[in-house]
Amino acid sequence: MQLDTNPNVSVPDGIESAQAKLVYLSLQQWPDASADELCAALGVEKGAILSIARTLRERGYVERDDGRYRLA
């Protein structure tokens, strides 16, 4: 996972959960992260990451491609 050195550190108003905000901000820092990479970086269980990522995808904030997540 490669770190983005010029992140835009803002969160859309529609994201209210603290964990969802953390995942969103992490994807600003680490574009194209896998669920396993997010788990390791954030210390959050994989089931929680997958649930949060699914919700963020359903709301149009995140895209998933080949098992990797990025901001939409």
PDB file of N, CA and C in Angstrom:
ATOM      1  N   MET A   1       0.854  -1.160   0.000  1.00  0.00           N
ATOM      2  CA  MET A   1       0.000   0.000   0.000  1.00  0.00           C
ATOM      3  C   MET A   1       0.903   1.227   0.000  1.00  0.00           C
ATOM      4  N   GLN A   2       0.642   2.149  -0.919  1.00  0.00           N
ATOM      5  CA  GLN A   2       1.456   3.348  -1.059  1.00  0.00           C
ATOM      6  C   GLN A   2       0.754   4.545  -0.418  1.00  0.00           C
ATOM      7  N   LEU A   3       1.500   5.320   0.364  1.00  0.00           N
ATOM      8  CA  LEU A   3       0.956   6.474   1.063  1.00  0.00           C
ATOM      9  C   LEU A   3       0.862   7.675   0.137  1.00  0.00           C
ATOM     10  N   ASP A   4      -0.302   8.322   0.129  1.00  0.00           N
ATOM     11  CA  ASP A   4      -0.505   9.549  -0.636  1.00  0.00           C
ATOM     12  C   ASP A   4       0.060  10.699   0.188  1.00  0.00           C
ATOM     13  N   THR A   5       1.038  11.411  -0.328  1.00  0.00           N
ATOM     14  CA  THR A   5       1.703  12.470   0.436  1.00  0.00           C
ATOM     15  C   THR A   5       0.987  13.811   0.364  1.00  0.00           C
ATOM     16  N   ASN A   6      -0.027  13.944  -0.464  1.00  0.00           N
ATOM     17  CA  ASN A   6      -0.799  15.188  -0.571  1.00  0.00           C
ATOM     18  C   ASN A   6      -2.288  14.909  -0.416  1.00  0.00           C
ATOM     19  N   PRO A   7      -2.695  14.429   0.774  1.00  0.00           N
ATOM     20  CA  PRO A   7      -4.092  14.061   0.920  1.00  0.00           C
ATOM     21  C   PRO A   7      -5.009  15.265   1.094  1.00  0.00           C
ATOM     22  N   ASN A   8      -6.246  15.093   0.650  1.00  0.00           N
ATOM     23  CA  ASN A   8      -7.302  16.057   0.913  1.00  0.00           C
ATOM     24  C   ASN A   8      -8.035  15.502   2.131  1.00  0.00           C
ATOM     25  N   VAL A   9      -7.830  16.082   3.288  1.00  0.00           N
ATOM     26  CA  VAL A   9      -8.350  15.502   4.519  1.00  0.00           C
ATOM     27  C   VAL A   9      -9.707  16.087   4.888  1.00  0.00           C
ATOM     28  N   SER A  10     -10.702  15.721   4.129  1.00  0.00           N
ATOM     29  CA  SER A  10     -12.065  16.124   4.427  1.00  0.00           C
ATOM     30  C   SER A  10     -12.971  14.908   4.293  1.00  0.00           C
ATOM     31  N   VAL A  11     -14.081  14.959   5.010  1.00  0.00           N
ATOM     32  CA  VAL A  11     -15.036  13.866   5.002  1.00  0.00           C
ATOM     33  C   VAL A  11     -16.389  14.432   4.578  1.00  0.00           C
ATOM     34  N   PRO A  12     -17.073  13.773   3.652  1.00  0.00           N
ATOM     35  CA  PRO A  12     -18.408  14.246   3.265  1.00  0.00           C
ATOM     36  C   PRO A  12     -19.345  14.313   4.468  1.00  0.00           C
ATOM     37  N   ASP A  13     -20.234  15.273   4.468  1.00  0.00           N
ATOM     38  CA  ASP A  13     -21.177  15.465   5.569  1.00  0.00           C
ATOM     39  C   ASP A  13     -22.069  14.248   5.805  1.00  0.00           C
ATOM     40  N   GLY A  14     -22.310  13.454   4.784  1.00  0.00           N
ATOM     41  CA  GLY A  14     -23.195  12.307   4.901  1.00  0.00           C
ATOM     42  C   GLY A  14     -22.607  11.129   5.648  1.00  0.00           C
ATOM     43  N   ILE A  15     -21.320  11.184   5.956  1.00  0.00           N
ATOM     44  CA  ILE A  15     -20.684  10.097   6.701  1.00  0.00           C
ATOM     45  C   ILE A  15     -20.671  10.500   8.170  1.00  0.00           C
ATOM     46  N   GLU A  16     -21.456   9.786   8.980  1.00  0.00           N
ATOM     47  CA  GLU A  16     -21.616  10.168  10.377  1.00  0.00           C
ATOM     48  C   GLU A  16     -20.859   9.267  11.345  1.00  0.00           C
ATOM     49  N   SER A  17     -20.720   8.007  11.053  1.00  0.00           N
ATOM     50  CA  SER A  17     -20.062   7.058  11.945  1.00  0.00           C
ATOM     51  C   SER A  17     -18.570   7.371  12.053  1.00  0.00           C
ATOM     52  N   ALA A  18     -18.061   7.316  13.273  1.00  0.00           N
ATOM     53  CA  ALA A  18     -16.629   7.573  13.485  1.00  0.00           C
ATOM     54  C   ALA A  18     -15.773   6.541  12.750  1.00  0.00           C
ATOM     55  N   GLN A  19     -16.186   5.277  12.779  1.00  0.00           N
ATOM     56  CA  GLN A  19     -15.409   4.250  12.083  1.00  0.00           C
ATOM     57  C   GLN A  19     -15.463   4.447  10.574  1.00  0.00           C
ATOM     58  N   ALA A  20     -16.613   4.827  10.053  1.00  0.00           N
ATOM     59  CA  ALA A  20     -16.723   5.078   8.612  1.00  0.00           C
ATOM     60  C   ALA A  20     -15.855   6.262   8.215  1.00  0.00           C
ATOM     61  N   LYS A  21     -15.816   7.287   9.049  1.00  0.00           N
ATOM     62  CA  LYS A  21     -14.938   8.437   8.783  1.00  0.00           C
ATOM     63  C   LYS A  21     -13.487   7.996   8.770  1.00  0.00           C
ATOM     64  N   LEU A  22     -13.114   7.131   9.709  1.00  0.00           N
ATOM     65  CA  LEU A  22     -11.743   6.632   9.774  1.00  0.00           C
ATOM     66  C   LEU A  22     -11.376   5.859   8.508  1.00  0.00           C
ATOM     67  N   VAL A  23     -12.277   5.005   8.055  1.00  0.00           N
ATOM     68  CA  VAL A  23     -12.017   4.242   6.826  1.00  0.00           C
ATOM     69  C   VAL A  23     -11.920   5.191   5.635  1.00  0.00           C
ATOM     70  N   TYR A  24     -12.823   6.144   5.544  1.00  0.00           N
ATOM     71  CA  TYR A  24     -12.806   7.107   4.439  1.00  0.00           C
ATOM     72  C   TYR A  24     -11.491   7.883   4.421  1.00  0.00           C
ATOM     73  N   LEU A  25     -11.085   8.406   5.577  1.00  0.00           N
ATOM     74  CA  LEU A  25      -9.826   9.161   5.654  1.00  0.00           C
ATOM     75  C   LEU A  25      -8.623   8.275   5.339  1.00  0.00           C
ATOM     76  N   SER A  26      -8.696   7.021   5.752  1.00  0.00           N
ATOM     77  CA  SER A  26      -7.607   6.090   5.453  1.00  0.00           C
ATOM     78  C   SER A  26      -7.480   5.860   3.957  1.00  0.00           C
ATOM     79  N   LEU A  27      -8.616   5.792   3.264  1.00  0.00           N
ATOM     80  CA  LEU A  27      -8.565   5.615   1.814  1.00  0.00           C
ATOM     81  C   LEU A  27      -8.072   6.871   1.107  1.00  0.00           C
ATOM     82  N   GLN A  28      -8.187   8.023   1.747  1.00  0.00           N
ATOM     83  CA  GLN A  28      -7.558   9.225   1.182  1.00  0.00           C
ATOM     84  C   GLN A  28      -6.041   9.094   1.272  1.00  0.00           C
ATOM     85  N   GLN A  29      -5.566   8.497   2.349  1.00  0.00           N
ATOM     86  CA  GLN A  29      -4.127   8.321   2.558  1.00  0.00           C
ATOM     87  C   GLN A  29      -3.557   7.146   1.763  1.00  0.00           C
ATOM     88  N   TRP A  30      -4.336   6.048   1.676  1.00  0.00           N
ATOM     89  CA  TRP A  30      -3.873   4.820   1.037  1.00  0.00           C
ATOM     90  C   TRP A  30      -4.841   4.393  -0.043  1.00  0.00           C
ATOM     91  N   PRO A  31      -4.815   5.069  -1.191  1.00  0.00           N
ATOM     92  CA  PRO A  31      -5.703   4.672  -2.292  1.00  0.00           C
ATOM     93  C   PRO A  31      -5.436   3.226  -2.708  1.00  0.00           C
ATOM     94  N   ASP A  32      -6.487   2.541  -3.115  1.00  0.00           N
ATOM     95  CA  ASP A  32      -6.410   1.145  -3.564  1.00  0.00           C
ATOM     96  C   ASP A  32      -5.966   0.193  -2.460  1.00  0.00           C
ATOM     97  N   ALA A  33      -6.478   0.383  -1.262  1.00  0.00           N
ATOM     98  CA  ALA A  33      -6.163  -0.502  -0.143  1.00  0.00           C
ATOM     99  C   ALA A  33      -7.095  -1.702  -0.142  1.00  0.00           C
ATOM    100  N   SER A  34      -6.578  -2.829   0.276  1.00  0.00           N
ATOM    101  CA  SER A  34      -7.417  -4.020   0.444  1.00  0.00           C
ATOM    102  C   SER A  34      -8.021  -3.993   1.851  1.00  0.00           C
ATOM    103  N   ALA A  35      -9.005  -4.826   2.074  1.00  0.00           N
ATOM    104  CA  ALA A  35      -9.610  -4.924   3.405  1.00  0.00           C
ATOM    105  C   ALA A  35      -8.563  -5.355   4.426  1.00  0.00           C
ATOM    106  N   ASP A  36      -7.699  -6.293   4.055  1.00  0.00           N
ATOM    107  CA  ASP A  36      -6.648  -6.748   4.970  1.00  0.00           C
ATOM    108  C   ASP A  36      -5.681  -5.617   5.322  1.00  0.00           C
ATOM    109  N   GLU A  37      -5.341  -4.795   4.344  1.00  0.00           N
ATOM    110  CA  GLU A  37      -4.445  -3.665   4.606  1.00  0.00           C
ATOM    111  C   GLU A  37      -5.102  -2.646   5.529  1.00  0.00           C
ATOM    112  N   LEU A  38      -6.392  -2.395   5.313  1.00  0.00           N
ATOM    113  CA  LEU A  38      -7.110  -1.472   6.193  1.00  0.00           C
ATOM    114  C   LEU A  38      -7.188  -2.036   7.611  1.00  0.00           C
ATOM    115  N   CYS A  39      -7.431  -3.327   7.734  1.00  0.00           N
ATOM    116  CA  CYS A  39      -7.471  -3.966   9.055  1.00  0.00           C
ATOM    117  C   CYS A  39      -6.145  -3.784   9.788  1.00  0.00           C
ATOM    118  N   ALA A  40      -5.057  -4.053   9.098  1.00  0.00           N
ATOM    119  CA  ALA A  40      -3.738  -3.942   9.713  1.00  0.00           C
ATOM    120  C   ALA A  40      -3.415  -2.495  10.093  1.00  0.00           C
ATOM    121  N   ALA A  41      -3.750  -1.567   9.220  1.00  0.00           N
ATOM    122  CA  ALA A  41      -3.428  -0.157   9.463  1.00  0.00           C
ATOM    123  C   ALA A  41      -4.274   0.438  10.582  1.00  0.00           C
ATOM    124  N   LEU A  42      -5.528   0.012  10.689  1.00  0.00           N
ATOM    125  CA  LEU A  42      -6.457   0.634  11.621  1.00  0.00           C
ATOM    126  C   LEU A  42      -6.689  -0.178  12.890  1.00  0.00           C
ATOM    127  N   GLY A  43      -6.278  -1.433  12.892  1.00  0.00           N
ATOM    128  CA  GLY A  43      -6.522  -2.275  14.051  1.00  0.00           C
ATOM    129  C   GLY A  43      -7.997  -2.590  14.247  1.00  0.00           C
ATOM    130  N   VAL A  44      -8.710  -2.710  13.137  1.00  0.00           N
ATOM    131  CA  VAL A  44     -10.149  -2.993  13.160  1.00  0.00           C
ATOM    132  C   VAL A  44     -10.358  -4.375  12.543  1.00  0.00           C
ATOM    133  N   GLU A  45     -11.304  -5.129  13.106  1.00  0.00           N
ATOM    134  CA  GLU A  45     -11.572  -6.472  12.592  1.00  0.00           C
ATOM    135  C   GLU A  45     -12.061  -6.427  11.144  1.00  0.00           C
ATOM    136  N   LYS A  46     -11.733  -7.479  10.404  1.00  0.00           N
ATOM    137  CA  LYS A  46     -12.058  -7.511   8.982  1.00  0.00           C
ATOM    138  C   LYS A  46     -13.561  -7.431   8.727  1.00  0.00           C
ATOM    139  N   GLY A  47     -14.338  -8.087   9.551  1.00  0.00           N
ATOM    140  CA  GLY A  47     -15.787  -8.025   9.375  1.00  0.00           C
ATOM    141  C   GLY A  47     -16.309  -6.604   9.469  1.00  0.00           C
ATOM    142  N   ALA A  48     -15.755  -5.831  10.387  1.00  0.00           N
ATOM    143  CA  ALA A  48     -16.166  -4.432  10.539  1.00  0.00           C
ATOM    144  C   ALA A  48     -15.754  -3.619   9.320  1.00  0.00           C
ATOM    145  N   ILE A  49     -14.539  -3.839   8.833  1.00  0.00           N
ATOM    146  CA  ILE A  49     -14.061  -3.118   7.643  1.00  0.00           C
ATOM    147  C   ILE A  49     -14.952  -3.435   6.445  1.00  0.00           C
ATOM    148  N   LEU A  50     -15.276  -4.705   6.254  1.00  0.00           N
ATOM    149  CA  LEU A  50     -16.104  -5.091   5.116  1.00  0.00           C
ATOM    150  C   LEU A  50     -17.496  -4.486   5.214  1.00  0.00           C
ATOM    151  N   SER A  51     -18.057  -4.451   6.407  1.00  0.00           N
ATOM    152  CA  SER A  51     -19.378  -3.863   6.605  1.00  0.00           C
ATOM    153  C   SER A  51     -19.364  -2.359   6.328  1.00  0.00           C
ATOM    154  N   ILE A  52     -18.371  -1.678   6.850  1.00  0.00           N
ATOM    155  CA  ILE A  52     -18.242  -0.235   6.634  1.00  0.00           C
ATOM    156  C   ILE A  52     -18.016   0.062   5.158  1.00  0.00           C
ATOM    157  N   ALA A  53     -17.126  -0.690   4.533  1.00  0.00           N
ATOM    158  CA  ALA A  53     -16.830  -0.472   3.116  1.00  0.00           C
ATOM    159  C   ALA A  53     -18.067  -0.715   2.262  1.00  0.00           C
ATOM    160  N   ARG A  54     -18.866  -1.732   2.607  1.00  0.00           N
ATOM    161  CA  ARG A  54     -20.092  -2.015   1.863  1.00  0.00           C
ATOM    162  C   ARG A  54     -21.055  -0.828   1.971  1.00  0.00           C
ATOM    163  N   THR A  55     -21.221  -0.293   3.179  1.00  0.00           N
ATOM    164  CA  THR A  55     -22.107   0.858   3.371  1.00  0.00           C
ATOM    165  C   THR A  55     -21.597   2.068   2.603  1.00  0.00           C
ATOM    166  N   LEU A  56     -20.288   2.314   2.656  1.00  0.00           N
ATOM    167  CA  LEU A  56     -19.716   3.446   1.918  1.00  0.00           C
ATOM    168  C   LEU A  56     -19.886   3.269   0.415  1.00  0.00           C
ATOM    169  N   ARG A  57     -19.796   2.027  -0.059  1.00  0.00           N
ATOM    170  CA  ARG A  57     -20.022   1.751  -1.489  1.00  0.00           C
ATOM    171  C   ARG A  57     -21.476   1.998  -1.853  1.00  0.00           C
ATOM    172  N   GLU A  58     -22.399   1.518  -1.032  1.00  0.00           N
ATOM    173  CA  GLU A  58     -23.832   1.689  -1.309  1.00  0.00           C
ATOM    174  C   GLU A  58     -24.213   3.163  -1.368  1.00  0.00           C
ATOM    175  N   ARG A  59     -23.515   3.986  -0.612  1.00  0.00           N
ATOM    176  CA  ARG A  59     -23.806   5.421  -0.589  1.00  0.00           C
ATOM    177  C   ARG A  59     -23.005   6.212  -1.621  1.00  0.00           C
ATOM    178  N   GLY A  60     -22.167   5.509  -2.393  1.00  0.00           N
ATOM    179  CA  GLY A  60     -21.439   6.141  -3.486  1.00  0.00           C
ATOM    180  C   GLY A  60     -20.140   6.826  -3.098  1.00  0.00           C
ATOM    181  N   TYR A  61     -19.629   6.569  -1.900  1.00  0.00           N
ATOM    182  CA  TYR A  61     -18.385   7.202  -1.462  1.00  0.00           C
ATOM    183  C   TYR A  61     -17.136   6.402  -1.827  1.00  0.00           C
ATOM    184  N   VAL A  62     -17.309   5.096  -1.992  1.00  0.00           N
ATOM    185  CA  VAL A  62     -16.173   4.192  -2.198  1.00  0.00           C
ATOM    186  C   VAL A  62     -16.488   3.259  -3.354  1.00  0.00           C
ATOM    187  N   GLU A  63     -15.457   2.892  -4.091  1.00  0.00           N
ATOM    188  CA  GLU A  63     -15.574   1.895  -5.158  1.00  0.00           C
ATOM    189  C   GLU A  63     -14.717   0.693  -4.785  1.00  0.00           C
ATOM    190  N   ARG A  64     -15.113  -0.467  -5.270  1.00  0.00           N
ATOM    191  CA  ARG A  64     -14.329  -1.682  -5.058  1.00  0.00           C
ATOM    192  C   ARG A  64     -14.007  -2.278  -6.412  1.00  0.00           C
ATOM    193  N   ASP A  65     -12.742  -2.622  -6.588  1.00  0.00           N
ATOM    194  CA  ASP A  65     -12.309  -3.224  -7.838  1.00  0.00           C
ATOM    195  C   ASP A  65     -11.249  -4.266  -7.524  1.00  0.00           C
ATOM    196  N   ASP A  66     -11.527  -5.494  -7.892  1.00  0.00           N
ATOM    197  CA  ASP A  66     -10.581  -6.582  -7.703  1.00  0.00           C
ATOM    198  C   ASP A  66     -10.108  -6.700  -6.252  1.00  0.00           C
ATOM    199  N   GLY A  67     -11.049  -6.535  -5.313  1.00  0.00           N
ATOM    200  CA  GLY A  67     -10.732  -6.699  -3.903  1.00  0.00           C
ATOM    201  C   GLY A  67     -10.040  -5.508  -3.260  1.00  0.00           C
ATOM    202  N   ARG A  68      -9.952  -4.400  -3.973  1.00  0.00           N
ATOM    203  CA  ARG A  68      -9.286  -3.201  -3.435  1.00  0.00           C
ATOM    204  C   ARG A  68     -10.287  -2.058  -3.428  1.00  0.00           C
ATOM    205  N   TYR A  69     -10.135  -1.185  -2.456  1.00  0.00           N
ATOM    206  CA  TYR A  69     -11.067  -0.074  -2.274  1.00  0.00           C
ATOM    207  C   TYR A  69     -10.387   1.245  -2.590  1.00  0.00           C
ATOM    208  N   ARG A  70     -11.189   2.155  -3.144  1.00  0.00           N
ATOM    209  CA  ARG A  70     -10.711   3.521  -3.421  1.00  0.00           C
ATOM    210  C   ARG A  70     -11.900   4.447  -3.317  1.00  0.00           C
ATOM    211  N   LEU A  71     -11.627   5.719  -3.124  1.00  0.00           N
ATOM    212  CA  LEU A  71     -12.703   6.702  -3.061  1.00  0.00           C
ATOM    213  C   LEU A  71     -13.336   6.853  -4.422  1.00  0.00           C
ATOM    214  N   ALA A  72     -14.649   7.057  -4.423  1.00  0.00           N
ATOM    215  CA  ALA A  72     -15.387   7.205  -5.688  1.00  0.00           C
ATOM    216  C   ALA A  72     -15.188   8.602  -6.261  1.00  0.00           C
TER     217      ALA A  72
END
